[in-house]
PDB file of C-alpha atoms and ligand atoms in Angstrom:
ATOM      1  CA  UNK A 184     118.007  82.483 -78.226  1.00 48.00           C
ATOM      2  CA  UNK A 185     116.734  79.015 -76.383  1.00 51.00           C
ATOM      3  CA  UNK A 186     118.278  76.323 -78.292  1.00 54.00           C
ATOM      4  CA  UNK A 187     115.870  73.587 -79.565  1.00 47.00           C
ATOM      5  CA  UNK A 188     117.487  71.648 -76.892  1.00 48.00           C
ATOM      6  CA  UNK A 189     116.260  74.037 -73.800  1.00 82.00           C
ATOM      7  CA  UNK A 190     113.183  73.805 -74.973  1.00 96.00           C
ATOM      8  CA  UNK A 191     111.322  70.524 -72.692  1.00 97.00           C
ATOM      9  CA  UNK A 192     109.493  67.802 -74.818  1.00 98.00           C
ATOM     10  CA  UNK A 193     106.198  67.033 -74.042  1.00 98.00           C
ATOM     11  CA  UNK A 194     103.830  64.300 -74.818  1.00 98.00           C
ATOM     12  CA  UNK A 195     100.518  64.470 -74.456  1.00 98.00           C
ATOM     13  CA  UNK A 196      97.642  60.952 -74.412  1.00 98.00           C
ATOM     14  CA  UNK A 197      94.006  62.861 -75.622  1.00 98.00           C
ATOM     15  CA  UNK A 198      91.824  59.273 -75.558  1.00 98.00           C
ATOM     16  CA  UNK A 199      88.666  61.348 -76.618  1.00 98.00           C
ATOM     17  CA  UNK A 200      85.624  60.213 -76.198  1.00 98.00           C
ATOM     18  CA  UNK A 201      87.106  56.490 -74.748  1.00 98.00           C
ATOM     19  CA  UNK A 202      87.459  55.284 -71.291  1.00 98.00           C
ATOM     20  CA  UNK A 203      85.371  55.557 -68.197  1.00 98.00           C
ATOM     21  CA  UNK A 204      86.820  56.345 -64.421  1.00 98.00           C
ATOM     22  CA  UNK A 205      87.832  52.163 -63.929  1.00 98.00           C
ATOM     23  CA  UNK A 206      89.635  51.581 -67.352  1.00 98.00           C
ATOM     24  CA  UNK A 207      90.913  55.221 -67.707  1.00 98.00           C
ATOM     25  CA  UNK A 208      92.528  54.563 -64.004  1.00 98.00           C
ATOM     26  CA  UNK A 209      93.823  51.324 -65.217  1.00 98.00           C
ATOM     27  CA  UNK A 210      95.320  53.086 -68.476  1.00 98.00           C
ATOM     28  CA  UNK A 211      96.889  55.071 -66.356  1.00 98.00           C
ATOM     29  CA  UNK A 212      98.609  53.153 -63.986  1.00 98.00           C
ATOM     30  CA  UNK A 213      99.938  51.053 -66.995  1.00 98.00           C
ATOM     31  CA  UNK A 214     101.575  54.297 -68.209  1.00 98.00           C
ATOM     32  CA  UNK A 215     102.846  55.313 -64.909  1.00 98.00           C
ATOM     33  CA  UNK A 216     104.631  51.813 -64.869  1.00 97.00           C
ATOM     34  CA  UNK A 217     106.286  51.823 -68.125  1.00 97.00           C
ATOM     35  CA  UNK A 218     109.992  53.935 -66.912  1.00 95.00           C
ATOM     36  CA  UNK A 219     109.265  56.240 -68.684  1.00 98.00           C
ATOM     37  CA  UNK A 220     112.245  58.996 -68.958  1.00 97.00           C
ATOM     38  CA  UNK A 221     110.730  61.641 -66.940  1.00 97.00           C
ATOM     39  CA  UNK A 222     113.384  63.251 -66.106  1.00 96.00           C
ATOM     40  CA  UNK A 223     113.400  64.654 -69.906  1.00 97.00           C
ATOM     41  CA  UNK A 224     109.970  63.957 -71.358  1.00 98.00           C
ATOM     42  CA  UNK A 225     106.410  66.203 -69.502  1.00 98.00           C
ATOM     43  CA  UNK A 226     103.876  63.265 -70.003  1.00 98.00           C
ATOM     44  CA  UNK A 227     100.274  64.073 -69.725  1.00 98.00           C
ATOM     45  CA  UNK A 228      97.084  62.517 -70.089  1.00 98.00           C
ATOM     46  CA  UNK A 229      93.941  63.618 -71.001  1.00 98.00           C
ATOM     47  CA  UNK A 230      90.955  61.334 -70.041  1.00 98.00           C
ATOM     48  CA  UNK A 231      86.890  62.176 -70.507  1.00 98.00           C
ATOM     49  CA  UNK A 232      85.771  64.407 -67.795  1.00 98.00           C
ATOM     50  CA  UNK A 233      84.158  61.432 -66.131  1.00 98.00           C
ATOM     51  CA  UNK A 234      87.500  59.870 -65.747  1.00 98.00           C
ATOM     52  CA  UNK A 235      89.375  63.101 -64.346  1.00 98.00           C
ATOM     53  CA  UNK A 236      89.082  62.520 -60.938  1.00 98.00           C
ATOM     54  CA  UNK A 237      90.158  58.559 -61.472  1.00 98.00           C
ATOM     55  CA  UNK A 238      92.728  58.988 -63.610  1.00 98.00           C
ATOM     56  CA  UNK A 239      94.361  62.434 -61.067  1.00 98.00           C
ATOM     57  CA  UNK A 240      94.370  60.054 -57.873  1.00 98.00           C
ATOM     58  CA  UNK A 241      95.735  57.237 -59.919  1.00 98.00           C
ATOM     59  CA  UNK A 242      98.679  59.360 -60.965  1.00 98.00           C
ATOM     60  CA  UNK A 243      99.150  61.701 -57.185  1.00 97.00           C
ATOM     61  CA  UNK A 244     102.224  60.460 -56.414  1.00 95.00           C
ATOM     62  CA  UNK A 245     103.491  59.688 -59.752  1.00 97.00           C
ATOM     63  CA  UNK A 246     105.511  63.036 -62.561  1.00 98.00           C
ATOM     64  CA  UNK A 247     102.533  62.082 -65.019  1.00 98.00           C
ATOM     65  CA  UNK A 248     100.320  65.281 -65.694  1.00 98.00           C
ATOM     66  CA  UNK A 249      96.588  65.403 -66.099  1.00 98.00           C
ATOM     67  CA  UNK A 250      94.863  67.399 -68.820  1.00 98.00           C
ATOM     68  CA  UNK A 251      90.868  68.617 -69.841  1.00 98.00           C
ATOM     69  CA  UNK A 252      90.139  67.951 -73.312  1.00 98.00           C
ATOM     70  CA  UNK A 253      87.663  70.532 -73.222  1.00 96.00           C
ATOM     71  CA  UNK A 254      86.928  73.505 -71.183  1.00 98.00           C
ATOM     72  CA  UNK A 255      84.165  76.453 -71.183  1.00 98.00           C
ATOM     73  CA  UNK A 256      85.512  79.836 -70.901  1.00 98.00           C
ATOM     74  CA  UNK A 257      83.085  81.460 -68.231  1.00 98.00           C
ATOM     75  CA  UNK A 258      84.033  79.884 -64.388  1.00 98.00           C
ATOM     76  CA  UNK A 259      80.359  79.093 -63.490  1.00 98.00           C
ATOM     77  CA  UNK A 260      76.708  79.801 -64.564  1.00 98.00           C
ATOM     78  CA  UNK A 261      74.164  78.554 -66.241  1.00 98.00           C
ATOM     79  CA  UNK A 262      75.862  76.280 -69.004  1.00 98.00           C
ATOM     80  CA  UNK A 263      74.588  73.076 -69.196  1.00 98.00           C
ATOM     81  CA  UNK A 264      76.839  70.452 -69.298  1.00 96.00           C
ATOM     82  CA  UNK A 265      80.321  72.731 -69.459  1.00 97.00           C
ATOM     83  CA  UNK A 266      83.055  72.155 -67.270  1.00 98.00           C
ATOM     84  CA  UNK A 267      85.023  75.134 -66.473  1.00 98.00           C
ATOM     85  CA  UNK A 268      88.665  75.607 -65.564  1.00 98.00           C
ATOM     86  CA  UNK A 269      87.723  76.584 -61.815  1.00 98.00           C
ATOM     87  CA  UNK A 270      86.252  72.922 -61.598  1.00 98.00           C
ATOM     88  CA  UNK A 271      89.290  71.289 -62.672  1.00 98.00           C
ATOM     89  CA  UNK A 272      90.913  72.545 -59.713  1.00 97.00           C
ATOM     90  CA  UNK A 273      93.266  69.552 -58.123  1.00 97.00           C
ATOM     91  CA  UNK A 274      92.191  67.406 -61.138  1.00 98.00           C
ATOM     92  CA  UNK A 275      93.784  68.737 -64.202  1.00 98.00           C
ATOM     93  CA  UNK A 276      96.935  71.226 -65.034  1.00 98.00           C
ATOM     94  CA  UNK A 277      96.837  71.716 -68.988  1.00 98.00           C
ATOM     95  CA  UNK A 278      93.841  71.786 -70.825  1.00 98.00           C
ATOM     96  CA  UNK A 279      93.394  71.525 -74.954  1.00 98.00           C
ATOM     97  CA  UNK A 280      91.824  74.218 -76.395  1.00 98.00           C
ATOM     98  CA  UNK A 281      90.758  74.062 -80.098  1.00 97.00           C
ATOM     99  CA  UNK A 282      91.377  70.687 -81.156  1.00 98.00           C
ATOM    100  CA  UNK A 283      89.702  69.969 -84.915  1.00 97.00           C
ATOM    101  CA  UNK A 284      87.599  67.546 -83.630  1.00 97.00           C
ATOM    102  CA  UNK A 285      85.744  70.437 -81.344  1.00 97.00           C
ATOM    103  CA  UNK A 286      86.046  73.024 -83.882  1.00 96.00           C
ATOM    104  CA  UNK A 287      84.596  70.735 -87.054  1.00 95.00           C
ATOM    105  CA  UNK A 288      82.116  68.462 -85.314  1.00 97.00           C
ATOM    106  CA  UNK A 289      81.198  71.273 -82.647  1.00 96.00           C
ATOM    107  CA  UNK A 290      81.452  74.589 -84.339  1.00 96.00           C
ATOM    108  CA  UNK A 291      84.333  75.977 -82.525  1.00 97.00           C
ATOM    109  CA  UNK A 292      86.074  79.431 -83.725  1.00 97.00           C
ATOM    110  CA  UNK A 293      88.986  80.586 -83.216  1.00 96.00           C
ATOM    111  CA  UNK A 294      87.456  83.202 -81.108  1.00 97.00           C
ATOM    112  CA  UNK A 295      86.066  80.823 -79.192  1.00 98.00           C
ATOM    113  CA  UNK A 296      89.800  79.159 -78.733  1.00 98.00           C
ATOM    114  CA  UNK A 297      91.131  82.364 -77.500  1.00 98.00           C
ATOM    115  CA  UNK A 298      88.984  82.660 -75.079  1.00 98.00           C
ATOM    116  CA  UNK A 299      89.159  79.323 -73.707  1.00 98.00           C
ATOM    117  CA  UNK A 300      93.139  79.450 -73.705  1.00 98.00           C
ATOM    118  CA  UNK A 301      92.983  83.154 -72.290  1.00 98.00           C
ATOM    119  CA  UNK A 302      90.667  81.264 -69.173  1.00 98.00           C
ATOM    120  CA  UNK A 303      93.112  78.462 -69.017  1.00 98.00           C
ATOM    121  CA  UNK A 304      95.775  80.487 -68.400  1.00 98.00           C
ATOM    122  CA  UNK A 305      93.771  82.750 -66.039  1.00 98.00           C
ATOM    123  CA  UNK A 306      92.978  79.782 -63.884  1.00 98.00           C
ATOM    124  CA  UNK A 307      96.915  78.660 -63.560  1.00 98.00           C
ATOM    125  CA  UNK A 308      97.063  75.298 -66.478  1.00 98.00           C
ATOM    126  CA  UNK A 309      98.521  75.405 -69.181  1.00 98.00           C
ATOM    127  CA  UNK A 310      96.602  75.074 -72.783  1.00 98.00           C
ATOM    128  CA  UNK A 311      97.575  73.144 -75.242  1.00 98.00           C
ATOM    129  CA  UNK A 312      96.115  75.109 -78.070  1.00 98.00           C
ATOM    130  CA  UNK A 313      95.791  72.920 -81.687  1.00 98.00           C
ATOM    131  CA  UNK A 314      95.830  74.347 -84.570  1.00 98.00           C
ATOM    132  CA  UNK A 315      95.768  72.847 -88.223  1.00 98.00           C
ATOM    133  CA  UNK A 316      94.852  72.973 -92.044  1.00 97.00           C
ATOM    134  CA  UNK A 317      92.108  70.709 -93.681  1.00 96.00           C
ATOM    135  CA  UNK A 318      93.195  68.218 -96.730  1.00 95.00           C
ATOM    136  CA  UNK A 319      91.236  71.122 -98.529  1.00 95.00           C
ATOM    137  CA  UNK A 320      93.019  73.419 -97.689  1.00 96.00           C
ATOM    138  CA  UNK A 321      96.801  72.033 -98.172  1.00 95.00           C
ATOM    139  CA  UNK A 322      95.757  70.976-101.407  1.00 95.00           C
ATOM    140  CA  UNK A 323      94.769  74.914-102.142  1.00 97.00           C
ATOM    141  CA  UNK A 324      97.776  75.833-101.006  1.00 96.00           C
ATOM    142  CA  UNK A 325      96.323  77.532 -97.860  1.00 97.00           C
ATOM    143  CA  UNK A 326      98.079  75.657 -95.468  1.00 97.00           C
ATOM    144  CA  UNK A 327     100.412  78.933 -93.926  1.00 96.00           C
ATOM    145  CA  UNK A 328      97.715  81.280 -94.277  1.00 97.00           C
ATOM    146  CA  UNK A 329      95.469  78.973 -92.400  1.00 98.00           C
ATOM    147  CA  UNK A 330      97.793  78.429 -89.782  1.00 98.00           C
ATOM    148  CA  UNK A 331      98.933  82.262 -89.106  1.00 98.00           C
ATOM    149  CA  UNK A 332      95.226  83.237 -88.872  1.00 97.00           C
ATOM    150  CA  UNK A 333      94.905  80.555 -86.054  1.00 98.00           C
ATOM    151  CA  UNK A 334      97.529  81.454 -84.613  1.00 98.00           C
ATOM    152  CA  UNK A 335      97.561  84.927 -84.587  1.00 98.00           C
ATOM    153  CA  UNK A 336      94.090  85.050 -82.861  1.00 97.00           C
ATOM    154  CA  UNK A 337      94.801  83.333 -80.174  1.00 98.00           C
ATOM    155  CA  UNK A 338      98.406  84.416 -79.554  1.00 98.00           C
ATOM    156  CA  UNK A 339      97.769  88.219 -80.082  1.00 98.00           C
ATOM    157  CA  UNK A 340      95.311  87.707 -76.950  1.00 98.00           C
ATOM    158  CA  UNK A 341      98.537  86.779 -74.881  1.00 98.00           C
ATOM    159  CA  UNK A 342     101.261  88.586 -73.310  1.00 98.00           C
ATOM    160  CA  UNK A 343     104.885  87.028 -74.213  1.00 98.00           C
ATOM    161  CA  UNK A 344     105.459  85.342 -71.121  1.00 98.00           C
ATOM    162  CA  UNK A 345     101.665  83.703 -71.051  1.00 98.00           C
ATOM    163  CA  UNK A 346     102.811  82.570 -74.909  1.00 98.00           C
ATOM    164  CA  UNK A 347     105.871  80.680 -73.676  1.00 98.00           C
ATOM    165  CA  UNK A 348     104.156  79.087 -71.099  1.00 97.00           C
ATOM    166  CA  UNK A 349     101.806  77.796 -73.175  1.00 98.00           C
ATOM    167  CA  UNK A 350     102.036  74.550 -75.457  1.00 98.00           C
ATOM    168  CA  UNK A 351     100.870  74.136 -79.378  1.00 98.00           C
ATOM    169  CA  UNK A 352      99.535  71.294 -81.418  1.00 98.00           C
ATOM    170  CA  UNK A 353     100.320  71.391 -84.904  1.00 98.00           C
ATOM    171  CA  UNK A 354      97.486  68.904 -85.961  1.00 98.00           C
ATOM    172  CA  UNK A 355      96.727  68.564 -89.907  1.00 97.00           C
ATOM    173  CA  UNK A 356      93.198  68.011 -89.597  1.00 96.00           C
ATOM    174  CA  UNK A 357      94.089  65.133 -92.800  1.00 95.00           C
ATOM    175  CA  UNK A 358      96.563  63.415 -90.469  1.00 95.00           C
ATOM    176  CA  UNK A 359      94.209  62.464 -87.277  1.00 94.00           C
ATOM    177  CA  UNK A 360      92.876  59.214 -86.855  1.00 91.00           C
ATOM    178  CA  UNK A 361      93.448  58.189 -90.569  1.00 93.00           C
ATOM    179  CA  UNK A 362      96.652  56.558 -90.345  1.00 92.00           C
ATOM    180  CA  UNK A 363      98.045  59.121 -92.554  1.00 92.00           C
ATOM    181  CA  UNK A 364     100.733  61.285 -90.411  1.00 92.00           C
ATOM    182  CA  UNK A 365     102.334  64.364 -92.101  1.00 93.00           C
ATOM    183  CA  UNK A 366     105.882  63.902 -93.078  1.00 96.00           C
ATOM    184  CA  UNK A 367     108.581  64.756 -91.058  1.00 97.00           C
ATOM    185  CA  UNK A 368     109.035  67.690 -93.583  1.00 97.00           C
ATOM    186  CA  UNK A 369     105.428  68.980 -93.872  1.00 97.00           C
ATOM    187  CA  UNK A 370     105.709  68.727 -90.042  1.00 97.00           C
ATOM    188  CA  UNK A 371     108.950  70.637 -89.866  1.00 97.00           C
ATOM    189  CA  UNK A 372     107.874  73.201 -92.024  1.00 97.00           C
ATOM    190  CA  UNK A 373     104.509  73.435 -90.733  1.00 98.00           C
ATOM    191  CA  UNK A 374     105.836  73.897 -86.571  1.00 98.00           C
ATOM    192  CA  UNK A 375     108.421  76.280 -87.901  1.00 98.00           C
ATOM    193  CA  UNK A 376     106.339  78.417 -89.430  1.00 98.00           C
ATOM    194  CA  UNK A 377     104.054  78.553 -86.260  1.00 98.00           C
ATOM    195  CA  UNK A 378     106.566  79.457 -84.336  1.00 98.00           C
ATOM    196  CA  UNK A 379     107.561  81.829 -87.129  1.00 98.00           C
ATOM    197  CA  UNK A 380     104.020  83.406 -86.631  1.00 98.00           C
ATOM    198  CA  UNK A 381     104.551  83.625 -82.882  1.00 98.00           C
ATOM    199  CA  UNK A 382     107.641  85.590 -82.971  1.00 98.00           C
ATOM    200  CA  UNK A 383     105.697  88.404 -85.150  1.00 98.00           C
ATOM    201  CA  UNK A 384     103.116  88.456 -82.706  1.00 97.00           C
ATOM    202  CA  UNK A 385     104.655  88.148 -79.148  1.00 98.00           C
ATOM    203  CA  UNK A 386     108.549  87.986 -80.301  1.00 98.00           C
ATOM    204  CA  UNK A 387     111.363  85.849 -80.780  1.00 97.00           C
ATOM    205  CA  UNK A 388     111.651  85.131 -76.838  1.00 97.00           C
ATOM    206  CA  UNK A 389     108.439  83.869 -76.782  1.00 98.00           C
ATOM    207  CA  UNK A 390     108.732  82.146 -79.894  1.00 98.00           C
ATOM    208  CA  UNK A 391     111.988  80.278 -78.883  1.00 97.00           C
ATOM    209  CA  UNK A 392     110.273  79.269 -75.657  1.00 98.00           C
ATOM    210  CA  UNK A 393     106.441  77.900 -76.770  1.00 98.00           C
ATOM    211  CA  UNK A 394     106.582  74.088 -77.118  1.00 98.00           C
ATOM    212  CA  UNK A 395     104.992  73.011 -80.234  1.00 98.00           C
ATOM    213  CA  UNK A 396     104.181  69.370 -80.683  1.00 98.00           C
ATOM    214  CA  UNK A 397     103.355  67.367 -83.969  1.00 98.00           C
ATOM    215  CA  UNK A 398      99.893  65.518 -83.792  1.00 98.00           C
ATOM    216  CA  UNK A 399      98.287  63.237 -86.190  1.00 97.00           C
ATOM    217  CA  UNK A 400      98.822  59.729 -86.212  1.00 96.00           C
ATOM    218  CA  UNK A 401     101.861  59.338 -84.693  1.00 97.00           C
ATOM    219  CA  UNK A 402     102.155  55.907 -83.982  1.00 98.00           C
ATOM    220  CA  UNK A 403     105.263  53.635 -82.513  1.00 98.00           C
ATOM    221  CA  UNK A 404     106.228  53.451 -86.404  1.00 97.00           C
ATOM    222  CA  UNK A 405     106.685  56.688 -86.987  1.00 97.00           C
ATOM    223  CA  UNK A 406     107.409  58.531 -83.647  1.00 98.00           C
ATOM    224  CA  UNK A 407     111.837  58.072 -84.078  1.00 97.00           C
ATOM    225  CA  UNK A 408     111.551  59.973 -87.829  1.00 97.00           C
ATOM    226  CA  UNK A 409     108.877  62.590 -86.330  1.00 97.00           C
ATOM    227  CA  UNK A 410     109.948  63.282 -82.837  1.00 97.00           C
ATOM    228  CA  UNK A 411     114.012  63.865 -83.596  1.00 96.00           C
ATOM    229  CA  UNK A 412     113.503  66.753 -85.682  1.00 96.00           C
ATOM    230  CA  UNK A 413     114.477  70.304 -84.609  1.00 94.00           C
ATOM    231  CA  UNK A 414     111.937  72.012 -83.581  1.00 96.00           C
ATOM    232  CA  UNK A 415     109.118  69.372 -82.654  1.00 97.00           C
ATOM    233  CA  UNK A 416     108.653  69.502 -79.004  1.00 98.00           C
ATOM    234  CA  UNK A 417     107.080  66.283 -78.761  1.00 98.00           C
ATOM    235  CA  UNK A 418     103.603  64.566 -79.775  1.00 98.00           C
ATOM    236  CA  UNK A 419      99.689  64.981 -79.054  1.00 98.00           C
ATOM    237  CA  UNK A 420      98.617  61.198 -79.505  1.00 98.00           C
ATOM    238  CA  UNK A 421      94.985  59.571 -80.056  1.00 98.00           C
ATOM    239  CA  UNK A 422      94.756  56.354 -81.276  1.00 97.00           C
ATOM    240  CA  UNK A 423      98.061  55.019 -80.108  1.00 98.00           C
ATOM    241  CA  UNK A 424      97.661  56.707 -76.686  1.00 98.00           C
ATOM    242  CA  UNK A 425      94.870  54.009 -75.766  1.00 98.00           C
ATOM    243  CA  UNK A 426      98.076  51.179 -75.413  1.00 98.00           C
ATOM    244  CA  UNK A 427     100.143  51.704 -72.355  1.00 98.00           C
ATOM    245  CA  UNK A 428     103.225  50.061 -74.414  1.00 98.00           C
ATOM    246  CA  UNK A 429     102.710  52.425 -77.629  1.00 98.00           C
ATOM    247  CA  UNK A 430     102.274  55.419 -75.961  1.00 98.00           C
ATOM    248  CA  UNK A 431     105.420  54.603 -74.062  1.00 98.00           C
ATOM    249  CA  UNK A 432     107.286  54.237 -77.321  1.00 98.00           C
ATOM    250  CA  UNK A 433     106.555  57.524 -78.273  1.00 98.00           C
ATOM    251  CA  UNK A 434     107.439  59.195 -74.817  1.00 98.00           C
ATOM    252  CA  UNK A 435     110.379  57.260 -75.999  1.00 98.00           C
ATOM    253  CA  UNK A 436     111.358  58.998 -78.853  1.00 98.00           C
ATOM    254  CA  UNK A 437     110.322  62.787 -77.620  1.00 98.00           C
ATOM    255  CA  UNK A 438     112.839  62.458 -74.635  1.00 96.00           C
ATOM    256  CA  UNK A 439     116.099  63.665 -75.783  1.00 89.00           C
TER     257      UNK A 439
HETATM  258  P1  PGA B 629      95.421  60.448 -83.686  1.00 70.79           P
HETATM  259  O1  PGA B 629      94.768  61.715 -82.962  1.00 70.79           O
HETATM  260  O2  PGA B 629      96.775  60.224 -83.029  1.00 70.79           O
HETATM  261  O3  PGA B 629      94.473  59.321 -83.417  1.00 70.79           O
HETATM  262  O4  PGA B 629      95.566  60.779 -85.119  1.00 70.79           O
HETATM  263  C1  PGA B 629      95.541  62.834 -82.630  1.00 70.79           C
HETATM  264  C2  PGA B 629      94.678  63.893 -82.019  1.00 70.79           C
HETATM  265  O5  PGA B 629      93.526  64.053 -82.439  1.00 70.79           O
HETATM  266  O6  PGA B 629      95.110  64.613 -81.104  1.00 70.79           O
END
């Protein structure tokens, strides 16, 4: 068994839809120059696609990682306005597949998020696949069912070692951008039984190994309480990811 310990914390910045190639290069220098603990803590940061290129020279020399928000599962064709992982070559080495935001405002399935992880993986990043209940459905009681459906069609795609090479996001849908994080409990609960759900599929190796972060408003406030339970492998961050300082806080509190 890998302790919790083996197991590397990783943060991860997603600024969405905010920053161009100037200020996302700026952001990014300001992170780089924060001492962060590196030596403990993967950072990564996920810009727009405009800002990819600015944001991968800006780090070069620096142990901060650059990730895609958002990739398209074939490697070329005729797909207006997709990026695909081939195209990220020397730009970008994780890439988020299935984040709420993409499958709610964008109609994204989980099919859909196997296939972009399964062409993640096939083009050498890793994915950072996020997966989560609505408000709806925790307050139905649907929360575990909701998550071992998402997880089990992605994951049963996988062989074990592409599974513990890969990273999760447990994201309550409820908890992003509203302030409102899950409690370290529902968290706790929530990552354990992903990984719970990954261990039937792919097996306890694999299971021990994935990284699974908490993501949701996590916030300089609440990152210490979060980030030192067993079991959370560090944070996806929005909101708080757009300050250098706050984000730094939180990079803080994954390292161990
Ligand atoms: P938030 O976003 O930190 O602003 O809640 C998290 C996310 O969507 O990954």
């Amino acid at each position: 068994m890998t302790s919790p310990q083996a197991r590397r914390p990783i943060v991860a910045a997603n600024w969405k839809m905010n920053t161009g190639p100037d200020d996302g290069a700026k952001l990014a220098r300001a992170v780089a120059a924060q001492g962060l603990p590196f030596a403990r803590v993967d950072v990564v940061l996920c810009p727009p696609a405009t800002g990819l290129a600015a944001v991968a020279a800006t780090v070069r020399s620096t142990p901060v990682a650059v990730g895609a928000q958002h990739v398209y599962w074939e490697a070329s064709g005729a797909y207006t306005g997709e990026i695909s992982v081939p195209m990220l070559a020397g730009l970008a080495t994780y890439a988020i597949a299935g984040h709420s935001e993409r499958r709610q405002l964008f109609g994204e399935t989980d099919l859909d998020v196997q296939r972009k992880t399964l062409a993640i993986l096939a083009g050498g990043l890793t994915p950072i696949v996020a997966v989560g209940e609505s408000l709806d459905q925790r307050d139905a009681g649907q929360t575990l069912d909701v998550l071992r459906s998402q997880v089990t069609l992605v994951f049963e795609a996988l062989s074990p070692d592409e599974t513990s090479a890969s990273v999760i996001a447990y994201e309550p849908v409820w908890a992003i951008g509203t302030g409102r994080n899950a409690t370290p409990e529902q968290a706790q609960e929530a990552i354990g039984w992903i990984r719970d759900t990954v261990a039937e599929v792919q097996g306890s190796t694999a299971a021990d190994q994935v990284r699974i972060q908490y993501g949701g408003s996590v916030s300089p406030d609440n990152c210490d309480e979060l980030l030192s339970r067993d079991g959370i492998d560090g944070a996806l961050v929005g909101g708080a990811s757009l300050d250098a300082a706050a984000f730094a806080a939180i990079v803080r509190a994954a390292a161990p």
